[in-house]
Structure formats: structure tokens, C-alpha cells
XYZ file of C-alpha atoms in Angstrom:
379
model
C -24.155 -33.154 26.679
C -23.740 -35.011 29.941
C -22.898 -33.091 33.100
C -19.992 -34.402 35.135
C -20.303 -35.118 38.829
C -16.991 -33.289 39.348
C -16.073 -30.145 37.423
C -13.707 -30.876 34.563
C -10.761 -28.641 33.767
C -8.478 -28.776 30.735
C -4.982 -28.870 32.149
C -5.033 -25.282 33.426
C -4.015 -26.035 36.997
C -0.790 -24.668 38.415
C 1.485 -26.983 40.310
C 3.960 -25.232 42.555
C 7.436 -26.622 42.027
C 10.657 -24.881 43.179
C 10.183 -21.246 44.198
C 12.615 -18.353 44.269
C 13.795 -19.357 47.688
C 14.558 -22.977 46.722
C 15.749 -22.745 43.106
C 19.298 -24.029 43.048
C 21.726 -22.125 40.868
C 19.388 -19.341 39.729
C 18.496 -15.936 41.118
C 17.162 -12.784 39.494
C 17.792 -9.041 39.640
C 14.257 -8.360 38.407
C 11.711 -6.578 40.522
C 9.373 -9.456 39.629
C 9.876 -12.648 37.631
C 8.344 -16.039 36.899
C 9.421 -19.146 34.992
C 6.749 -21.632 33.878
C 6.336 -24.736 31.769
C 4.159 -23.722 28.825
C 2.502 -27.124 28.510
C 1.151 -27.581 32.021
C 1.499 -24.109 33.522
C 3.720 -25.484 36.286
C 5.719 -22.801 38.064
C 9.427 -23.564 38.324
C 10.554 -20.279 39.822
C 8.916 -17.070 40.946
C 9.887 -13.835 42.621
C 7.258 -11.203 43.532
C 5.186 -12.707 40.704
C 1.913 -11.206 41.959
C 3.119 -7.619 42.411
C 1.256 -5.269 40.060
C 3.907 -3.294 38.159
C 4.393 -1.163 35.099
C 5.076 -3.558 32.262
C 5.869 -1.266 29.304
C 5.901 -2.996 25.904
C 5.277 -6.529 27.176
C 1.677 -5.353 27.538
C 1.597 -5.886 23.779
C 1.384 -9.645 24.407
C -2.322 -9.130 25.132
C -2.791 -7.280 21.844
C -0.971 -10.089 20.038
C -3.259 -12.650 21.656
C -6.416 -10.799 20.600
C -5.130 -10.443 17.032
C -4.491 -14.196 16.762
C -7.849 -15.064 18.333
C -9.530 -12.816 15.765
C -7.637 -14.452 12.900
C -8.560 -17.927 14.089
C -12.239 -17.000 14.460
C -12.368 -15.356 11.023
C -12.868 -11.794 12.270
C -9.492 -10.965 10.730
C -8.069 -12.571 7.607
C -4.407 -12.353 6.686
C -5.405 -11.051 3.265
C -7.599 -8.261 4.671
C -6.383 -4.731 3.976
C -5.931 -1.953 6.519
C -5.813 1.769 5.757
C -3.418 3.453 8.153
C -4.988 6.265 10.190
C -3.181 9.429 11.219
C -3.393 8.190 14.797
C -1.664 4.901 13.996
C 0.983 6.651 11.889
C 1.738 9.038 14.760
C 2.896 6.299 17.159
C 6.319 6.797 18.671
C 8.765 4.228 20.008
C 9.491 1.070 18.045
C 7.726 1.264 14.654
C 7.983 0.565 10.945
C 7.132 4.156 9.953
C 3.764 3.526 8.332
C 2.435 6.431 6.272
C -1.088 7.679 6.933
C -3.674 6.771 4.268
C -1.561 3.920 2.850
C -3.010 0.415 2.608
C -1.353 -2.669 4.081
C -2.350 -6.300 4.589
C -3.170 -7.745 7.987
C -0.417 -10.311 7.440
C 2.276 -7.684 6.926
C 1.119 -5.693 9.935
C 1.102 -8.805 12.123
C 4.632 -9.591 11.006
C 5.694 -6.058 11.977
C 4.156 -6.511 15.444
C 5.672 -9.938 16.100
C 9.115 -9.255 14.625
C 9.656 -5.604 15.436
C 7.091 -4.929 18.200
C 5.927 -2.111 15.918
C 3.602 0.269 17.745
C 2.165 1.829 14.589
C 1.272 -1.611 13.188
C -0.293 -2.664 16.518
C -2.561 0.387 16.618
C -3.534 -0.054 12.960
C -4.591 -3.647 13.659
C -6.401 -2.597 16.836
C -8.407 -0.037 14.866
C -9.169 -2.593 12.152
C -10.453 -5.120 14.682
C -12.339 -2.892 17.115
C -12.960 0.353 15.224
C -10.742 2.448 17.480
C -7.807 1.980 19.817
C -10.041 2.884 22.754
C -12.533 0.133 21.875
C -9.664 -2.313 21.460
C -8.329 -1.443 24.916
C -11.765 -2.342 26.283
C -11.343 -5.734 24.596
C -7.915 -6.120 26.196
C -9.236 -5.384 29.666
C -12.275 -7.610 29.186
C -10.013 -10.474 28.127
C -7.834 -9.874 31.183
C -10.933 -10.068 33.387
C -12.111 -13.296 31.731
C -8.661 -14.814 32.291
C -8.746 -13.793 35.950
C -5.786 -11.433 35.638
C -4.938 -8.317 37.624
C -3.632 -6.539 34.525
C -5.021 -3.163 33.435
C -4.281 -1.736 29.988
C -4.522 1.829 28.725
C -3.464 1.425 25.088
C -2.574 -1.223 22.511
C 1.186 -0.663 22.617
C 2.388 -0.452 26.207
C 3.552 3.143 25.760
C 3.241 5.337 28.840
C 3.117 4.520 32.523
C -0.513 3.396 32.842
C 0.065 -0.231 31.811
C 0.018 -2.489 34.869
C 0.381 -6.261 35.128
C 1.968 -8.902 37.303
C 4.677 -11.212 36.038
C 2.180 -14.058 36.480
C -0.334 -12.170 34.304
C 2.147 -11.799 31.439
C 3.157 -15.461 31.752
C -0.496 -16.529 31.494
C -1.000 -14.357 28.395
C 2.217 -15.674 26.850
C 1.129 -19.230 27.546
C -2.072 -18.609 25.594
C -0.037 -17.041 22.775
C 2.096 -20.174 22.599
C -0.989 -22.184 21.613
C -1.095 -20.422 18.230
C 1.248 -21.800 15.583
C 0.751 -18.600 13.603
C 2.617 -16.619 16.269
C 5.774 -18.600 15.604
C 5.610 -17.871 11.887
C 7.068 -14.455 12.741
C 8.083 -14.178 16.397
C 11.366 -16.059 15.942
C 12.592 -13.932 13.022
C 15.701 -11.943 13.932
C 15.844 -9.438 11.094
C 13.738 -8.696 8.014
C 12.695 -5.681 5.947
C 9.179 -4.285 5.936
C 8.103 -3.514 2.357
C 5.846 -0.457 2.065
C 3.280 -0.055 -0.760
C 5.553 2.383 -2.608
C 8.505 -0.010 -2.435
C 10.202 1.752 0.473
C 11.840 -0.650 2.941
C 12.163 -0.363 6.712
C 14.550 -2.668 8.533
C 12.888 -4.665 11.293
C 15.058 -6.066 14.093
C 13.569 -8.299 16.751
C 13.763 -6.493 20.092
C 14.098 -9.883 21.809
C 17.714 -10.616 20.988
C 17.446 -14.073 22.554
C 15.909 -15.247 19.266
C 19.377 -14.884 17.774
C 21.619 -15.684 20.701
C 19.800 -18.404 22.663
C 19.023 -21.798 21.120
C 15.311 -22.430 20.756
C 14.052 -18.935 21.607
C 11.182 -18.014 19.268
C 9.156 -15.206 20.945
C 7.542 -12.959 22.323
C 8.004 -9.340 23.510
C 10.176 -6.777 25.251
C 9.533 -3.368 26.758
C 11.294 -0.617 28.629
C 10.740 2.816 30.082
C 12.339 5.002 32.717
C 9.721 4.080 35.305
C 9.112 0.441 34.311
C 12.743 -0.545 33.818
C 13.535 -3.288 31.315
C 10.901 -5.996 30.830
C 10.819 -9.269 28.926
C 8.398 -12.061 28.051
C 10.347 -14.824 26.293
C 9.727 -18.435 25.333
C 12.135 -21.208 24.406
C 11.380 -24.598 22.925
C 13.728 -27.577 22.714
C 13.191 -31.324 22.823
C 12.966 -31.021 26.602
C 9.865 -28.864 26.428
C 8.722 -25.254 26.072
C 9.313 -22.751 28.841
C 8.185 -19.150 29.353
C 10.079 -16.592 31.393
C 8.816 -13.142 32.332
C 10.810 -10.460 34.118
C 9.688 -6.949 35.047
C 11.779 -4.058 36.305
C 15.280 -5.166 35.320
C 18.037 -2.540 35.741
C 19.298 -2.647 32.141
C 18.840 -4.456 28.844
C 21.896 -6.707 29.142
C 20.838 -7.880 32.596
C 17.360 -8.594 31.218
C 18.659 -11.086 28.650
C 21.393 -12.590 30.850
C 18.756 -13.184 33.509
C 16.512 -14.983 31.028
C 19.392 -17.181 29.822
C 20.022 -18.225 33.397
C 16.361 -19.045 33.927
C 16.140 -21.173 30.794
C 19.434 -22.952 31.552
C 18.016 -23.803 34.967
C 14.815 -25.144 33.401
C 16.471 -27.398 30.852
C 19.038 -28.689 33.345
C 16.568 -29.705 36.015
C 13.321 -30.717 34.331
C 11.995 -33.016 31.629
C 8.794 -32.513 29.649
C 6.759 -35.688 29.256
C 3.682 -36.173 27.089
C 1.328 -37.906 29.492
C -1.507 -38.384 27.013
C -1.976 -37.601 23.324
C -5.055 -35.971 21.834
C -7.367 -38.736 20.601
C -5.568 -41.465 22.542
C -7.910 -44.305 23.540
C -8.162 -44.476 27.323
C -10.809 -47.151 27.724
C -12.779 -49.668 25.656
C -16.079 -51.548 25.803
C -17.580 -49.346 28.496
C -21.230 -50.165 29.096
C -23.845 -47.698 27.812
C -27.347 -47.851 29.288
C -30.356 -47.551 26.993
C -28.409 -47.328 23.778
C -28.634 -48.922 20.368
C -25.131 -50.210 20.983
C -24.120 -51.651 24.363
C -20.550 -50.388 24.561
C -18.470 -47.313 23.791
C -14.760 -46.482 23.719
C -13.388 -43.314 25.322
C -10.579 -41.020 24.186
C -8.547 -38.055 25.440
C -9.927 -34.736 24.225
C -6.596 -32.918 24.505
C -2.886 -33.585 24.697
C -1.335 -33.068 28.111
C 2.377 -32.533 28.647
C 3.755 -32.397 32.140
C 7.011 -30.976 33.412
C 8.723 -33.438 35.750
C 11.748 -32.764 37.888
C 14.482 -35.133 36.765
C 14.510 -38.263 38.911
C 10.788 -38.117 39.703
C 9.471 -39.674 36.493
C 8.344 -42.785 38.397
C 5.999 -40.808 40.652
C 3.580 -39.996 37.808
C 0.104 -41.567 38.109
C -3.112 -41.437 36.058
C -6.681 -42.137 37.150
C -9.672 -42.430 34.819
C -12.814 -40.896 36.365
C -16.075 -41.496 34.475
C -19.758 -40.733 34.912
C -21.453 -43.155 37.285
C -24.116 -43.751 34.644
C -23.099 -43.589 30.970
C -26.384 -43.575 29.089
C -27.669 -42.888 25.586
C -27.983 -40.740 23.637
C -24.311 -39.967 23.138
C -22.536 -38.080 20.399
C -18.945 -38.630 19.434
C -16.974 -36.054 21.421
C -19.416 -35.797 24.347
C -17.537 -35.434 27.643
C -18.182 -38.435 29.881
C -15.352 -38.098 32.382
C -11.802 -36.963 32.860
C -8.308 -38.319 33.283
C -6.789 -37.174 36.569
C -3.013 -36.775 36.451
C -1.003 -36.900 39.670
C 2.629 -36.334 40.560
C 3.936 -37.306 44.002
C 0.326 -37.981 44.988
C -0.852 -34.453 44.135
C -3.195 -33.663 41.270
C -1.413 -31.572 38.626
C -3.931 -31.608 35.788
C -7.009 -33.062 34.134
C -7.898 -33.963 30.583
C -11.477 -34.306 29.334
C -12.461 -37.851 28.346
C -14.916 -38.085 25.445
C -17.049 -40.679 23.723
C -15.480 -42.229 20.660
C -18.788 -43.124 19.001
C -22.347 -41.939 18.478
C -24.900 -43.955 20.453
C -28.582 -43.412 19.748
C -31.160 -43.905 22.448
C -32.980 -47.224 22.141
C -36.704 -46.826 21.384
C -39.503 -48.800 19.757
C -38.729 -47.604 16.222
C -35.051 -48.474 16.137
C -35.650 -51.660 18.153
C -38.262 -52.788 15.601
C -35.887 -51.908 12.779
C -33.115 -54.019 14.318
C -35.530 -56.945 14.750
C -36.613 -56.702 11.106
C -33.023 -56.609 9.887
C -32.241 -59.640 12.021
C -35.375 -61.487 10.783
C -34.755 -60.750 7.089
C -30.999 -61.270 6.932
C -30.065 -63.576 9.787
């Protein structure tokens, strides 16, 4: 694979848009809060977003992320079975009342976590994936470190006062969660029964009541405790884009949801999501390749990139294709050979990898002789 002259990123840059001080028509009662565009990571609003605070049950967003990563990689299958330990069955708080020594599928336990924020189901899955809740917590903290977060986790559920994260941390985790379609299979469900192996049913009610009362809300988590206050990590998707709002330390549950409604109303009123480039879109053609069996190659976007644009500024969007100074064989389809730089108001807001659209073998005596023979015999 070719090395780029400039480091390539995959649309993970944050572009600072309106902040808490400049957001018109929106303010928060939260101790800390942040509103971002899920596609680009752009920050629309923030208030004490980097203060490390107790985060209660929204810490479970990290557990959710690890579960979905494991499912995608094949370390967990939805059809796998899980035997509930006494430890998992003993969880307090929100739960589906799993009985120790009963067997459940990964799929049903995931549904209980995403719909009901069930602590017993979360611990059962943590034990299945890592062998113990303690080992799973190590995975959570390692993932936080890899993501560059300040968050520190003590258990898989968010119970207790040891869970610490910033609002920006939870937004970053939620943004990663939003990349998994499987999350939305369950996270937008308002109410459903959990069916136990013996036929017993436990009613599950989504703790994020925005999924019922706010158009487009389809995830993710809530949490509360005496010391942490009321916390929320919520996402909403409409034709205008997907947004994520996180608030920590709200005074009561009603204020938590009213605050989020105000944040999302502000987002949809003032901003438009635009798909700047589609995955696989051709960005250039007939680019010269040195030393190859074919002289030219086409280049394509490796990822889709959607950008949040303040209404009225759509015309200030610019794109610049930056390629290797020397594109030379051998090349494989999908090799990175540059990036597309995306700018808004003259400032870079993201990059998308640019990849080769074809295989190009290196020209040597053998394939050159072969081409000459083909030409001589069939020309």
C-alpha cells in the first residue's frame, strides 16, 4: 500500500460551529451538554463539554458499542446462547429479571439492553464476551483510551458513583454506535415484552421516552442517580440529518427530555445535512500510472461523507482532490492514493480517502513479452 505524503483521516475532524455562548434560541440547565452532527462530528452547541462528571447509566453506551463490535467481528453471534450467572441475575436498577442458570440468546439479551437498558442483560453479555464483568470493564477502558477519551468505567452498567465521562466522551461513543444498523433494530422500540425460557413475560419500556414523543428519535441511553443527576444520550434522524445530544447532571427527568427537544429543534431549524461525496463515487479518471501494465487508473471515494451546513452557507462548500505526487505500479483496487479535502468557509472540515478503482500490475519483462506476443498473434 502506498504511503501518503500527508496523513489521511476519515472524516473524524471536529469543526466548531455555534457554541453555548452563541447558540440562538437554545440554552441548557444541564451541568454539561453537547449537540453534534452524527455524520461529520461537527459541534453545534456545547456547555462544559469537557468536564469529567458522573454519568450513571449513559456509561452503558460503551458496553453497547463493544457488544456491536463483537457481533460484527464474529466474536458474538445473535444465535449464541448465554447462561445467566448469579452475579448477572443479582443486578439492581433497570432489568428484565433474568433467573440465574437460565439460558437466553445473545439477540434477546441485546434487545433487553437497547430497549430497556437492562442491567442484568448487560452483565450477562459482558460475561459472555470477556469471561467476567471485571475483564469486560478492562475492555471498556481500553476502548476509551484508544478513542482518546477521558472516560473511566467501573462496571458494565453505570451503577454506582465511579463512572466518569465528559459529555464529549459520550457523544463520541454514541456517534460510533450510530454507525451500526443493528443498534437501530431495537433502540427505537418504545415498549415490548421480554419472553423468558419458561414463558414468563417481563414488560420492557424504553427509558428514553423521546423515542415515543419526539419525531425521529431512535436511541440510545439514559441514566440517573442522586449524585449524577439525570443524564441522557439521544439521537434523532430526519431527512435533514442525524444529530446526537448528550446532557449530564440535569435536575430532573422532565427537564432532561425537554432540554433535548429544544436542542434537536435548534439543530433542525438552523442546519442542513448535505452528502458531499458518496462511497464509491468516481472522483477522477485517466490518471497516469508509472511503470504499470496499464497507463491510467480511475479513483473513487472510499467512504461517504455528510456535512452539516448552517442554512445559507451552502455555497461556501469546496472540495480539493489531493493525490500522491507519483502514482506508480503495482496498485490494487482499493489502495489509498490520496484524499479529498473538504472545506467550508475556507476551513478544512473533513477528509475522505481516495482509492484506486483498478488493479495495475507492475510492468516487467514477462508481462511485456506476453503483451507483445498477443499483439503479434492477434493484431
